[in-house]
Each structure stands twice: as C-alpha cells, then as structure tokens.
Tab-separated table of C-alpha atoms in Angstrom:
chain	number	residue	atom	x	y	z
R	1	UNK	CA	39.748	46.251	-40.951
R	2	UNK	CA	43.149	45.121	-39.673
R	3	UNK	CA	43.474	41.344	-39.318
R	4	UNK	CA	44.151	41.582	-35.570
R	5	UNK	CA	40.947	43.579	-34.910
R	6	UNK	CA	38.923	41.188	-37.101
R	7	UNK	CA	40.171	38.169	-35.082
R	8	UNK	CA	39.369	39.915	-31.765
R	9	UNK	CA	35.834	40.712	-33.032
R	10	UNK	CA	35.289	37.115	-34.148
R	11	UNK	CA	36.441	35.810	-30.742
R	12	UNK	CA	34.057	38.183	-28.936
R	13	UNK	CA	31.162	37.056	-31.141
R	14	UNK	CA	32.034	33.413	-30.496
R	15	UNK	CA	32.231	33.986	-26.731
R	16	UNK	CA	28.859	35.766	-26.823
R	17	UNK	CA	27.307	32.810	-28.674
R	18	UNK	CA	28.799	30.311	-26.198
R	19	UNK	CA	27.625	32.407	-23.235
R	20	UNK	CA	24.096	32.618	-24.698
R	21	UNK	CA	24.040	28.844	-25.287
R	22	UNK	CA	25.257	28.141	-21.749
R	23	UNK	CA	22.614	30.452	-20.283
R	24	UNK	CA	19.895	28.699	-22.297
R	25	UNK	CA	21.224	25.300	-21.242
R	26	UNK	CA	21.423	26.403	-17.616
R	27	UNK	CA	17.856	27.658	-17.841
R	28	UNK	CA	16.659	24.299	-19.180
R	29	UNK	CA	18.531	22.395	-16.470
R	30	UNK	CA	17.221	24.738	-13.768
R	31	UNK	CA	13.674	24.403	-15.102
R	32	UNK	CA	14.051	20.617	-15.190
R	33	UNK	CA	15.390	20.497	-11.656
R	34	UNK	CA	12.656	22.868	-10.515
R	35	UNK	CA	9.966	20.538	-11.892
R	36	UNK	CA	11.528	17.537	-10.175
R	37	UNK	CA	11.737	19.426	-6.895
R	38	UNK	CA	8.090	20.457	-7.196
R	39	UNK	CA	6.996	16.874	-7.891
R	40	UNK	CA	9.057	15.603	-4.974
R	41	UNK	CA	7.707	18.312	-2.660
R	42	UNK	CA	4.122	17.523	-3.684
R	43	UNK	CA	4.505	13.789	-3.114
R	44	UNK	CA	6.386	14.110	0.176
R	45	UNK	CA	3.659	16.433	1.446
R	46	UNK	CA	1.008	13.867	0.514
R	47	UNK	CA	3.040	11.111	2.145
R	48	UNK	CA	3.306	13.152	5.353
R	49	UNK	CA	-0.496	13.391	5.332
R	50	UNK	CA	-0.754	9.614	4.699
R	51	UNK	CA	-2.347	10.314	1.319
R	52	UNK	CA	0.073	8.188	-0.701
R	53	UNK	CA	1.824	4.881	-0.079
R	54	UNK	CA	3.467	3.352	-3.083
R	55	UNK	CA	5.749	3.898	-6.068
R	56	UNK	CA	5.728	6.830	-8.476
R	57	UNK	CA	7.628	7.064	-11.768
R	58	UNK	CA	7.593	9.986	-14.195
R	59	UNK	CA	9.267	9.800	-17.597
R	60	UNK	CA	9.764	11.982	-20.654
R	61	UNK	CA	10.527	10.028	-23.798
R	62	UNK	CA	13.186	7.470	-22.836
R	63	UNK	CA	14.298	9.313	-19.726
R	64	UNK	CA	13.085	8.716	-16.176
R	65	UNK	CA	13.006	12.166	-14.582
R	66	UNK	CA	11.487	11.120	-11.252
R	67	UNK	CA	11.225	7.834	-9.384
R	68	UNK	CA	10.531	7.316	-5.698
R	69	UNK	CA	9.072	4.818	-3.238
R	70	UNK	CA	6.903	5.892	-0.315
R	71	UNK	CA	6.087	3.574	2.579
R	72	UNK	CA	5.997	-0.159	3.177
R	73	UNK	CA	5.432	-3.193	0.982
R	74	UNK	CA	4.673	-5.316	4.054
R	75	UNK	CA	3.249	-3.571	7.113
R	76	UNK	CA	3.745	-6.538	9.442
R	77	UNK	CA	7.437	-6.911	8.606
R	78	UNK	CA	7.944	-3.173	7.969
R	79	UNK	CA	9.542	-4.070	4.648
R	80	UNK	CA	10.091	-0.942	2.585
R	81	UNK	CA	8.914	-0.521	-0.974
R	82	UNK	CA	11.480	-0.187	-3.750
R	83	UNK	CA	11.354	0.222	-7.521
R	84	UNK	CA	11.015	-3.551	-8.021
R	85	UNK	CA	8.088	-4.019	-5.633
R	86	UNK	CA	5.259	-5.890	-7.349
R	87	UNK	CA	1.710	-4.482	-7.147
R	88	UNK	CA	-1.718	-5.782	-8.118
R	89	UNK	CA	-2.688	-3.574	-11.076
R	90	UNK	CA	-6.450	-4.208	-10.807
R	91	UNK	CA	-8.176	-2.701	-13.880
R	92	UNK	CA	-4.906	-1.453	-15.376
R	93	UNK	CA	-4.700	-5.151	-16.320
R	94	UNK	CA	-7.372	-4.636	-18.999
R	95	UNK	CA	-4.906	-3.101	-21.452
R	96	UNK	CA	-2.919	-6.356	-21.472
R	97	UNK	CA	-6.046	-8.403	-22.140
R	98	UNK	CA	-6.910	-6.049	-24.996
R	99	UNK	CA	-3.390	-6.322	-26.432
R	100	UNK	CA	-3.546	-10.130	-26.348
R	101	UNK	CA	-6.840	-10.049	-28.262
R	102	UNK	CA	-5.334	-7.694	-30.848
R	103	UNK	CA	-2.334	-9.987	-31.282
R	104	UNK	CA	-4.716	-12.884	-31.952
R	105	UNK	CA	-6.608	-10.710	-34.423
R	106	UNK	CA	-3.413	-9.949	-36.359
R	107	UNK	CA	-2.575	-13.645	-36.348
R	108	UNK	CA	-6.034	-14.158	-37.907
R	109	UNK	CA	-7.063	-16.433	-35.045
R	110	UNK	CA	-10.209	-14.365	-34.424
R	111	UNK	CA	-12.061	-11.314	-35.723
R	112	UNK	CA	-13.160	-8.374	-33.585
R	113	UNK	CA	-16.542	-8.538	-35.283
R	114	UNK	CA	-17.116	-12.167	-34.318
R	115	UNK	CA	-19.937	-12.691	-31.861
R	116	UNK	CA	-18.254	-13.628	-28.610
R	117	UNK	CA	-20.524	-16.688	-28.361
R	118	UNK	CA	-18.635	-18.223	-31.279
R	119	UNK	CA	-15.947	-18.989	-28.683
R	120	UNK	CA	-18.230	-19.352	-25.649
R	121	UNK	CA	-21.251	-21.202	-27.069
R	122	UNK	CA	-22.649	-21.833	-23.574
R	123	UNK	CA	-23.801	-18.194	-23.645
R	124	UNK	CA	-25.519	-18.368	-27.044
R	125	UNK	CA	-28.592	-16.616	-25.576
R	126	UNK	CA	-26.646	-13.351	-25.717
R	127	UNK	CA	-27.139	-12.373	-29.338
R	128	UNK	CA	-25.203	-9.784	-31.300
R	129	UNK	CA	-22.462	-8.973	-28.784
R	130	UNK	CA	-19.111	-8.901	-30.563
R	131	UNK	CA	-15.567	-9.147	-29.300
R	132	UNK	CA	-15.260	-5.466	-30.221
R	133	UNK	CA	-18.188	-4.682	-27.896
R	134	UNK	CA	-16.429	-6.493	-25.052
R	135	UNK	CA	-13.209	-4.565	-25.698
R	136	UNK	CA	-14.794	-1.127	-25.615
R	137	UNK	CA	-17.519	-1.743	-22.987
R	138	UNK	CA	-20.511	-1.460	-25.318
R	139	UNK	CA	-21.841	-5.012	-24.915
R	140	UNK	CA	-24.437	-4.399	-22.199
R	141	UNK	CA	-23.702	-7.505	-20.122
R	142	UNK	CA	-24.511	-7.160	-16.389
R	143	UNK	CA	-21.607	-7.089	-13.953
R	144	UNK	CA	-20.520	-10.533	-12.809
R	145	UNK	CA	-19.623	-9.389	-9.283
R	146	UNK	CA	-23.246	-8.547	-8.517
R	147	UNK	CA	-24.564	-11.725	-10.155
R	148	UNK	CA	-22.102	-13.906	-8.242
R	149	UNK	CA	-22.691	-12.090	-4.980
R	150	UNK	CA	-26.169	-13.591	-4.835
R	151	UNK	CA	-25.702	-16.870	-6.736
R	152	UNK	CA	-22.176	-18.158	-6.106
R	153	UNK	CA	-21.043	-20.414	-3.231
R	154	UNK	CA	-18.561	-18.117	-1.490
R	155	UNK	CA	-16.898	-20.996	0.297
R	156	UNK	CA	-15.094	-21.623	-3.008
R	157	UNK	CA	-12.850	-19.400	-5.098
R	158	UNK	CA	-14.482	-18.443	-8.385
R	159	UNK	CA	-12.780	-18.784	-11.757
R	160	UNK	CA	-13.850	-17.552	-15.190
R	161	UNK	CA	-15.649	-20.805	-15.935
R	162	UNK	CA	-17.948	-20.126	-12.963
R	163	UNK	CA	-19.072	-16.836	-14.530
R	164	UNK	CA	-19.944	-18.654	-17.739
R	165	UNK	CA	-21.765	-21.437	-15.857
R	166	UNK	CA	-23.873	-18.997	-13.808
R	167	UNK	CA	-24.744	-16.804	-16.801
R	168	UNK	CA	-25.697	-19.876	-18.830
R	169	UNK	CA	-27.918	-21.165	-16.031
R	170	UNK	CA	-29.585	-17.931	-14.869
R	171	UNK	CA	-29.357	-15.847	-18.062
R	172	UNK	CA	-29.239	-12.412	-16.371
R	173	UNK	CA	-30.740	-9.783	-18.679
R	174	UNK	CA	-28.547	-7.428	-20.662
R	175	UNK	CA	-28.540	-3.792	-19.523
R	176	UNK	CA	-28.941	-2.429	-23.055
R	177	UNK	CA	-28.743	-3.545	-26.673
R	178	UNK	CA	-25.156	-3.917	-27.959
R	179	UNK	CA	-23.476	-0.706	-29.117
R	180	UNK	CA	-26.331	1.570	-28.046
R	181	UNK	CA	-24.646	2.706	-24.808
R	182	UNK	CA	-21.307	2.630	-23.014
R	183	UNK	CA	-21.007	1.055	-19.566
R	184	UNK	CA	-17.781	-0.104	-17.968
R	185	UNK	CA	-17.852	-3.891	-17.812
R	186	UNK	CA	-15.607	-6.225	-15.841
R	187	UNK	CA	-17.704	-9.068	-17.248
R	188	UNK	CA	-16.612	-8.267	-20.782
R	189	UNK	CA	-12.933	-8.467	-19.934
R	190	UNK	CA	-13.302	-11.692	-17.964
R	191	UNK	CA	-14.971	-13.208	-21.034
R	192	UNK	CA	-12.166	-11.902	-23.252
R	193	UNK	CA	-9.702	-13.839	-21.086
R	194	UNK	CA	-11.780	-16.980	-21.593
R	195	UNK	CA	-11.776	-16.359	-25.345
R	196	UNK	CA	-7.980	-16.058	-25.286
R	197	UNK	CA	-7.771	-19.432	-23.551
R	198	UNK	CA	-10.230	-21.038	-25.963
R	199	UNK	CA	-8.456	-19.769	-29.090
R	200	UNK	CA	-4.884	-20.454	-27.962
R	201	UNK	CA	-5.389	-23.585	-25.875
R	202	UNK	CA	-3.178	-21.885	-23.277
R	203	UNK	CA	-3.700	-20.529	-19.786
R	204	UNK	CA	-4.454	-16.767	-19.909
R	205	UNK	CA	-1.410	-15.863	-17.805
R	206	UNK	CA	0.889	-18.134	-19.818
R	207	UNK	CA	-0.253	-16.560	-23.072
R	208	UNK	CA	0.342	-13.013	-21.812
R	209	UNK	CA	3.761	-14.100	-20.623
R	210	UNK	CA	4.572	-15.595	-24.024
R	211	UNK	CA	3.429	-12.753	-26.277
R	212	UNK	CA	3.862	-9.650	-24.075
R	213	UNK	CA	5.861	-9.982	-20.868
R	214	UNK	CA	8.792	-12.066	-22.145
R	215	UNK	CA	9.270	-10.227	-25.456
R	216	UNK	CA	9.337	-6.903	-23.589
R	217	UNK	CA	11.560	-8.295	-20.807
R	218	UNK	CA	8.943	-7.418	-18.194
R	219	UNK	CA	10.614	-9.866	-15.849
R	220	UNK	CA	8.661	-8.883	-12.734
R	221	UNK	CA	5.223	-8.952	-14.368
R	222	UNK	CA	2.847	-11.888	-14.102
R	223	UNK	CA	-0.781	-12.885	-13.641
R	224	UNK	CA	-0.936	-13.538	-9.903
R	225	UNK	CA	-3.766	-14.917	-7.763
R	226	UNK	CA	-2.175	-15.322	-4.357
R	227	UNK	CA	-5.228	-16.848	-2.675
R	228	UNK	CA	-6.076	-19.207	-5.535
R	229	UNK	CA	-2.606	-20.563	-6.302
R	230	UNK	CA	0.454	-21.479	-4.275
R	231	UNK	CA	2.660	-19.138	-6.310
R	232	UNK	CA	4.893	-16.800	-4.310
R	233	UNK	CA	6.336	-13.433	-5.371
R	234	UNK	CA	9.385	-11.907	-3.749
R	235	UNK	CA	9.144	-8.212	-2.916
R	236	UNK	CA	5.360	-8.277	-3.107
R	237	UNK	CA	3.467	-5.116	-2.126
R	238	UNK	CA	0.541	-6.345	-0.028
R	239	UNK	CA	-2.588	-4.188	-0.245
R	240	UNK	CA	-3.912	-2.776	3.042
R	241	UNK	CA	-6.990	-1.130	4.481
R	242	UNK	CA	-6.926	0.952	7.644
R	243	UNK	CA	-9.026	-0.282	10.558
R	244	UNK	CA	-10.354	2.542	12.731
R	245	UNK	CA	-11.304	0.089	15.462
R	246	UNK	CA	-7.826	-1.344	16.019
R	247	UNK	CA	-5.896	1.646	14.598
R	248	UNK	CA	-3.700	-0.279	12.186
R	249	UNK	CA	-3.420	-1.396	8.569
R	250	UNK	CA	-4.787	-4.866	7.882
R	251	UNK	CA	-5.361	-7.026	4.818
R	252	UNK	CA	-8.775	-6.770	3.101
R	253	UNK	CA	-9.187	-10.509	3.745
R	254	UNK	CA	-9.838	-9.591	7.384
R	255	UNK	CA	-12.645	-7.083	6.718
R	256	UNK	CA	-16.160	-8.508	6.405
R	257	UNK	CA	-17.017	-5.934	3.705
R	258	UNK	CA	-14.058	-6.858	1.497
R	259	UNK	CA	-13.852	-10.631	1.852
R	260	UNK	CA	-14.842	-10.849	-1.820
R	261	UNK	CA	-11.110	-10.453	-2.511
R	262	UNK	CA	-10.875	-14.101	-1.472
R	263	UNK	CA	-13.722	-15.728	-3.387
R	264	UNK	CA	-13.183	-13.625	-6.533
R	265	UNK	CA	-9.432	-14.233	-6.581
R	266	UNK	CA	-9.490	-16.845	-9.357
R	267	UNK	CA	-11.001	-14.612	-12.056
R	268	UNK	CA	-8.674	-13.147	-14.694
R	269	UNK	CA	-8.931	-10.734	-17.604
R	270	UNK	CA	-10.374	-7.711	-15.840
R	271	UNK	CA	-7.594	-7.698	-13.213
R	272	UNK	CA	-4.857	-9.845	-11.596
R	273	UNK	CA	-1.895	-8.667	-13.693
R	274	UNK	CA	0.821	-7.742	-11.188
R	275	UNK	CA	3.751	-5.525	-12.125
R	276	UNK	CA	6.272	-2.843	-11.170
R	277	UNK	CA	6.789	0.771	-12.210
R	278	UNK	CA	9.959	-0.297	-14.062
R	279	UNK	CA	8.162	-2.971	-16.074
R	280	UNK	CA	5.267	-0.647	-16.859
R	281	UNK	CA	7.728	1.845	-18.313
R	282	UNK	CA	8.987	-0.941	-20.619
R	283	UNK	CA	5.358	-1.494	-21.619
R	284	UNK	CA	4.923	2.240	-22.216
R	285	UNK	CA	7.966	2.357	-24.487
R	286	UNK	CA	6.804	-0.671	-26.475
R	287	UNK	CA	3.492	1.058	-27.221
R	288	UNK	CA	5.366	3.671	-29.254
R	289	UNK	CA	6.805	0.898	-31.450
R	290	UNK	CA	5.533	-2.008	-33.507
R	291	UNK	CA	7.126	-4.730	-31.391
R	292	UNK	CA	3.764	-6.283	-30.569
R	293	UNK	CA	1.411	-5.049	-33.292
R	294	UNK	CA	1.423	-3.404	-36.687
R	295	UNK	CA	1.147	0.388	-36.861
R	296	UNK	CA	-2.494	-0.038	-37.922
R	297	UNK	CA	-3.201	-2.294	-34.947
R	298	UNK	CA	-1.580	0.115	-32.507
R	299	UNK	CA	-3.661	2.959	-33.899
R	300	UNK	CA	-6.876	0.961	-33.481
R	301	UNK	CA	-6.215	0.358	-29.770
R	302	UNK	CA	-6.348	4.092	-29.072
R	303	UNK	CA	-9.427	4.919	-31.160
R	304	UNK	CA	-12.642	5.503	-29.223
R	305	UNK	CA	-15.775	3.509	-29.956
R	306	UNK	CA	-18.599	4.862	-32.113
R	307	UNK	CA	-22.129	3.937	-30.994
R	308	UNK	CA	-25.051	3.184	-33.291
R	309	UNK	CA	-26.268	6.783	-33.029
R	310	UNK	CA	-22.803	7.948	-34.264
R	311	UNK	CA	-21.863	9.417	-30.874
R	312	UNK	CA	-18.359	8.781	-29.586
R	313	UNK	CA	-17.372	7.206	-26.283
R	314	UNK	CA	-14.184	8.001	-24.353
R	315	UNK	CA	-12.792	4.460	-24.435
R	316	UNK	CA	-10.677	2.485	-26.894
R	317	UNK	CA	-9.412	-1.048	-26.267
R	318	UNK	CA	-8.350	-1.175	-22.608
R	319	UNK	CA	-7.660	2.580	-22.446
R	320	UNK	CA	-9.562	5.770	-21.709
R	321	UNK	CA	-8.789	8.266	-24.472
R	322	UNK	CA	-8.825	12.057	-24.099
R	323	UNK	CA	-8.048	14.865	-26.540
R	324	UNK	CA	-6.858	17.561	-24.142
R	325	UNK	CA	-6.700	21.198	-25.276
R	326	UNK	CA	-3.550	21.891	-23.242
R	327	UNK	CA	-1.696	18.587	-23.448
R	328	UNK	CA	-2.806	16.795	-26.609
R	329	UNK	CA	-3.839	13.142	-26.744
R	330	UNK	CA	-3.786	11.334	-23.410
R	331	UNK	CA	-4.508	7.653	-22.901
R	332	UNK	CA	-4.864	6.410	-19.364
R	333	UNK	CA	-6.394	3.880	-17.035
R	334	UNK	CA	-6.954	3.569	-13.317
R	335	UNK	CA	-7.179	0.456	-11.201
R	336	UNK	CA	-8.882	-0.103	-7.878
R	337	UNK	CA	-9.183	-3.184	-5.682
R	338	UNK	CA	-9.318	-3.347	-1.875
R	339	UNK	CA	-5.848	-2.227	-0.763
R	340	UNK	CA	-4.719	-1.047	-4.212
R	341	UNK	CA	-4.983	2.169	-6.232
R	342	UNK	CA	-3.104	2.263	-9.533
R	343	UNK	CA	-2.820	4.591	-12.510
R	344	UNK	CA	-0.949	4.863	-15.795
R	345	UNK	CA	-1.161	8.152	-17.691
R	346	UNK	CA	0.444	8.428	-21.147
R	347	UNK	CA	0.520	11.740	-22.990
R	348	UNK	CA	1.251	10.279	-26.404
R	349	UNK	CA	1.364	13.643	-28.163
R	350	UNK	CA	4.360	14.802	-26.131
R	351	UNK	CA	5.617	11.421	-24.845
R	352	UNK	CA	5.273	11.977	-21.113
R	353	UNK	CA	4.320	9.153	-18.755
R	354	UNK	CA	3.127	9.050	-15.158
R	355	UNK	CA	2.893	5.693	-13.368
R	356	UNK	CA	1.494	5.449	-9.837
R	357	UNK	CA	1.152	2.138	-7.969
R	358	UNK	CA	-0.189	2.244	-4.410
R	359	UNK	CA	-0.942	-0.414	-1.809
R	360	UNK	CA	-3.084	1.531	0.655
R	361	UNK	CA	-6.800	2.180	0.238
R	362	UNK	CA	-7.341	5.743	1.452
R	363	UNK	CA	-4.894	7.509	-0.872
R	364	UNK	CA	-4.973	10.132	-3.591
R	365	UNK	CA	-3.868	9.800	-7.211
R	366	UNK	CA	-2.126	13.150	-7.933
R	367	UNK	CA	-1.864	12.663	-11.713
R	368	UNK	CA	-3.348	16.045	-12.631
R	369	UNK	CA	-1.006	17.877	-10.265
R	370	UNK	CA	2.070	16.065	-11.600
R	371	UNK	CA	0.938	16.734	-15.168
R	372	UNK	CA	0.537	20.450	-14.394
R	373	UNK	CA	4.083	20.562	-13.026
R	374	UNK	CA	5.463	18.778	-16.097
R	375	UNK	CA	3.944	21.428	-18.375
R	376	UNK	CA	4.612	24.377	-16.069
R	377	UNK	CA	0.869	24.971	-15.760
R	378	UNK	CA	-0.950	26.265	-12.657
R	379	UNK	CA	-1.586	23.530	-10.129
R	380	UNK	CA	-5.220	22.469	-9.792
R	381	UNK	CA	-6.670	24.222	-6.796
R	382	UNK	CA	-7.360	21.806	-3.945
R	383	UNK	CA	-11.018	21.492	-3.079
R	384	UNK	CA	-11.514	22.149	0.607
R	385	UNK	CA	-14.835	20.884	1.885
R	386	UNK	CA	-15.893	21.778	5.382
R	387	UNK	CA	-17.884	19.137	7.248
R	388	UNK	CA	-20.997	20.384	9.039
R	389	UNK	CA	-23.046	18.548	11.678
R	390	UNK	CA	-26.605	17.431	10.893
R	391	UNK	CA	-29.217	16.125	13.299
R	392	UNK	CA	-30.265	12.472	13.240
R	393	UNK	CA	-33.697	13.327	11.835
R	394	UNK	CA	-32.003	15.228	9.004
R	395	UNK	CA	-29.784	12.244	8.188
R	396	UNK	CA	-32.643	9.745	8.326
R	397	UNK	CA	-34.416	11.378	5.357
R	398	UNK	CA	-31.628	10.278	2.978
R	399	UNK	CA	-31.684	6.580	3.888
R	400	UNK	CA	-32.888	4.482	0.969
R	401	UNK	CA	-32.159	2.910	-2.403
R	402	UNK	CA	-31.461	5.080	-5.439
R	403	UNK	CA	-31.473	3.426	-8.860
R	404	UNK	CA	-29.016	4.592	-11.529
R	405	UNK	CA	-30.329	1.974	-13.941
R	406	UNK	CA	-31.572	-1.588	-13.692
R	407	UNK	CA	-29.311	-3.664	-11.426
R	408	UNK	CA	-27.127	-0.660	-10.536
R	409	UNK	CA	-28.022	1.227	-7.360
R	410	UNK	CA	-26.700	3.634	-4.761
R	411	UNK	CA	-27.616	2.510	-1.249
R	412	UNK	CA	-27.640	5.006	1.628
R	413	UNK	CA	-27.617	3.620	5.172
R	414	UNK	CA	-27.368	5.120	8.660
R	415	UNK	CA	-25.350	3.576	11.478
R	416	UNK	CA	-25.673	5.482	14.760
R	417	UNK	CA	-25.087	9.055	13.558
R	418	UNK	CA	-23.043	8.268	10.433
R	419	UNK	CA	-24.369	7.999	6.865
R	420	UNK	CA	-22.799	5.479	4.482
R	421	UNK	CA	-23.031	5.066	0.728
R	422	UNK	CA	-22.577	1.856	-1.243
R	423	UNK	CA	-22.655	1.340	-4.995
R	424	UNK	CA	-23.734	-2.015	-6.347
R	425	UNK	CA	-20.849	-4.473	-6.096
R	426	UNK	CA	-18.644	-2.088	-4.106
R	427	UNK	CA	-17.692	-1.494	-0.487
R	428	UNK	CA	-19.602	0.808	1.843
R	429	UNK	CA	-18.014	4.211	2.668
R	430	UNK	CA	-18.928	7.013	5.097
R	431	UNK	CA	-20.201	10.306	3.682
R	432	UNK	CA	-19.995	13.712	5.344
R	433	UNK	CA	-22.325	16.702	5.003
R	434	UNK	CA	-21.079	20.027	3.692
R	435	UNK	CA	-24.624	21.377	3.306
R	436	UNK	CA	-28.112	20.168	4.149
R	437	UNK	CA	-28.398	18.361	0.790
R	438	UNK	CA	-24.776	17.770	-0.170
R	439	UNK	CA	-22.311	15.156	1.097
R	440	UNK	CA	-18.744	14.208	0.216
R	441	UNK	CA	-16.519	11.153	0.536
R	442	UNK	CA	-13.068	11.307	2.078
R	443	UNK	CA	-11.712	8.091	0.555
R	444	UNK	CA	-12.090	9.479	-2.988
R	445	UNK	CA	-12.856	12.867	-4.515
R	446	UNK	CA	-16.606	12.399	-4.975
R	447	UNK	CA	-19.836	14.063	-3.887
R	448	UNK	CA	-23.472	13.133	-3.453
R	449	UNK	CA	-26.053	15.875	-4.061
R	450	UNK	CA	-29.630	15.083	-3.046
R	451	UNK	CA	-32.748	16.628	-4.554
R	452	UNK	CA	-36.196	17.146	-3.011
R	453	UNK	CA	-39.660	17.605	-4.515
R	454	UNK	CA	-42.255	20.229	-3.640
R	455	UNK	CA	-43.386	18.072	-0.682
R	456	UNK	CA	-39.872	18.288	0.798
R	457	UNK	CA	-39.249	14.590	0.072
R	458	UNK	CA	-35.842	13.335	-1.079
R	459	UNK	CA	-36.486	11.913	-4.567
R	460	UNK	CA	-33.059	11.526	-6.193
R	461	UNK	CA	-29.324	11.845	-5.757
R	462	UNK	CA	-26.527	12.869	-8.119
R	463	UNK	CA	-23.090	11.258	-7.888
R	464	UNK	CA	-20.366	13.705	-8.934
R	465	UNK	CA	-16.925	12.237	-9.670
R	466	UNK	CA	-14.140	12.813	-12.234
R	467	UNK	CA	-16.196	15.436	-14.063
R	468	UNK	CA	-19.170	13.086	-14.438
R	469	UNK	CA	-22.661	13.578	-13.017
R	470	UNK	CA	-24.732	10.445	-12.572
R	471	UNK	CA	-28.416	10.653	-11.647
R	472	UNK	CA	-30.091	8.045	-9.418
R	473	UNK	CA	-33.832	8.071	-8.661
R	474	UNK	CA	-35.097	6.953	-5.267
R	475	UNK	CA	-36.962	3.636	-5.307
R	476	UNK	CA	-37.238	2.910	-1.570
C-alpha cells in the first residue's frame, strides 16, 4: 500500500475512534444530566405539593451531583434555607453515639461485651445486658419516654441522669431477655451516652466534638439542646408543625400533644446531634476510610446482630443494614422528632449517598424514588388511596386499645367524626378509611387493617409500614 494511502487510512481510523469516544462521553454526560433533571423535577413537584421542606444532597463517590434547598429555615422571619442550615438530626444521631463507643472500644477503655451496669451501677438490677445489646437494640429495656411520661415532673427538663434515677427507683420490667429479640430502643442509646460520659469524664457533646466533629472538620455539627441550654446557632432550621385551626406553621412547643419536646430536651445519645447536609457528606466520606476506626472496627459497625436463636436482625451499630438485590449493600437511618424528618442513605457497594434533612412535619422522604433515578430503574409506583366516608356507628366499633406487646399499644380514639391513632410515646394522628376495615395515615405512608371475629367484633389491628406488618390484639 502506498505510504500516502496508509496515512489517510490511519487518520480515518483515528477520527472514527475519537468520534466513538466523544459519542460515548456525550451519552454519559446526557445520562448524568438526565438523572439530575429527573431528581430536580421530582423534588420540585413534591415541594409544590408541600410534601418537602428542607435540604437534599445526592453524591456519587466524591462528587456532589445534586444539592438544593427547599423552603424556609425560619417561618416567622421567612429566612430561606441554604446548604449550611443546621437541622436537628433526631435518631440519625445514633450513628455518632455508636461511633464514639467504638472509638472507646479501640482505645481499650471499654468492651462491647461488658454489662452496661459496670458503668451505671445504679441499674444493677438489669442483669446480662451488654453494651453490644444497647448498640444493636437487643437489650429489652422499656422505652424511657413512656416511663417518664407517667413518672417525671414535666415542669423540669429531663437529662440522662433522670432516666437512670427513675429506672433505679421504679425498676420497670424488661420487655424480653437480652439478645432474644430485636426492638428499637431510645433508652439504650441514652444509656450509651451516659457510659461515654462515665468512661471519658467528659460531656457527651464535648467528646463527640473532640473525636468526630473536629477531626472531620464538621464545623457546623454539634450536640444542641436549644431549650435546655443558652447556646445559639446561626442559620438554624427550626422545626414546624402545621396548625389546621390557625392555618399556619408553628413550633411544636405550642402544641399540647408535642410539648414533650420541651421537657425531654436535655436527653442526649438517642438524638440532639444537629448538622448540615455538607457536614454529613464529610461524615459519609470518612466512613469509607480509617480516619476514626481501624478497618476491622469499621466493618463491625455495619454487621447485623445475631440473636440467641441464630437469626439475624437488620441493624448494626447505629445503622439499618440491607443487602439489596438491585443495589448491593445499603446502610441507612431515619430520624423523626416533632418538626423534623431526616434520612441518610449510603449505598456502600456503589458509593452513592442520599441525604435529606427536613424541618416540616407532614413531608415525604423520597429516598426510594431518588435511588431509582440514580440507577436508571423504574420509579416506584405511587400508592393512591381513595378516602371513603363511614358512618359514626361504623367508626365507633374501632375505638379501643390494641396491644402490640407489654407496654406498647396502639390507641384508637374518635373525636366528632374523625378517628385518630396513637402509638405509645408518640403523637396522635388522624386516620382515613379506604375500606370498611382498612384505614391509612396521610402524615406517613402507613396503614391500619382491622380484623373481626365470627361475632363481627373487632379483635385486632395490623400496622403496615415500610414493608413491616405488626399485629396488635384488642384489650379494651
């Protein structure tokens, strides 16, 4: 082949390769932009329907691919949210408590298999409950909110020491023997905070700041109890509930049903870490490294608990853990407190992160929809439930107390022509009929399905939420 023809052929081949590469690159960019547009369209639609109010951040590896603020940080002043707005994390705080305990373990200042009463001897009546049990919710201790609701002087603000004092005095019975069942426990994490203070001789918040927040440069993250201390935070996202009576958003402090936000404000460990989406991304990145713990310690955090019968739970140390067929290993946690709904979702197989911090009560958490967009999967179909009217005599038959287990009940009440449901230690919410025996909540995606016996008497109810079905038998 003549040299000239060979050069022309080589140039054509090179141009073809470049063109193919550019088309592939363009396709990746277009796909990336398309995902971002879909996420933005989804969230703006929810915001238009008043179903979100807060900050959303989505990241892949080290790159933030989506970040946006929706709504106000302060409704009275109409101050807008921004990426540095600070939110109450509620139960998302538990992962920081768990990390602090693991740091102490690696410093050999405690063992996970120590009985927790080694550090809180006032509660020595509770035998055989280890620090590990407190971390993974297998200890069986009753919830402190219910205990304090009946025994604590609500004219004061409770602190962790008050939980210990009341449990020592009244010795409320355990719900089950340690490590025989799994039950989410705020009590366990409050006690873990007290253990941290006992072992270190430091305030819980100061210790977290020293070993986690400062090393990771989480400069806008702190343990904050705005009613208990005089501390102030700039750019604070106040949590709001909507009042139907006065048609405006107000603080939960002003609702009779949620005034517990005041007298429970001093308790730490199970909540009260406040942070931003930017700081939580720093936290997310650190969890892929060994900045805070050894590789072995990091692995242990994300391993689910094994019960005495060898069955596995779905919880590690401060994280729910899921092995998803489509997406791989996902670790996540939600947080809820009057005025706040929070969520961190970490797909650690593919390094994708979704962080949602919201400061309104009646909002959705569109994690599954965002995840579907990230993986170019079909969007979950929205569940449309049609409310139907029922007569007063039909509604009256459901009124009563339904026991899930000892000291944990579902209460159904009727006010005028509206049914309400209330779980032990939680607020009361209206429920709406979509059949003669089935009701749904509008504040969260949950249903109540009632069951009758052969005498046409309502004998039990099933609570359906997040893929779980919980049975409660009627006692009254």
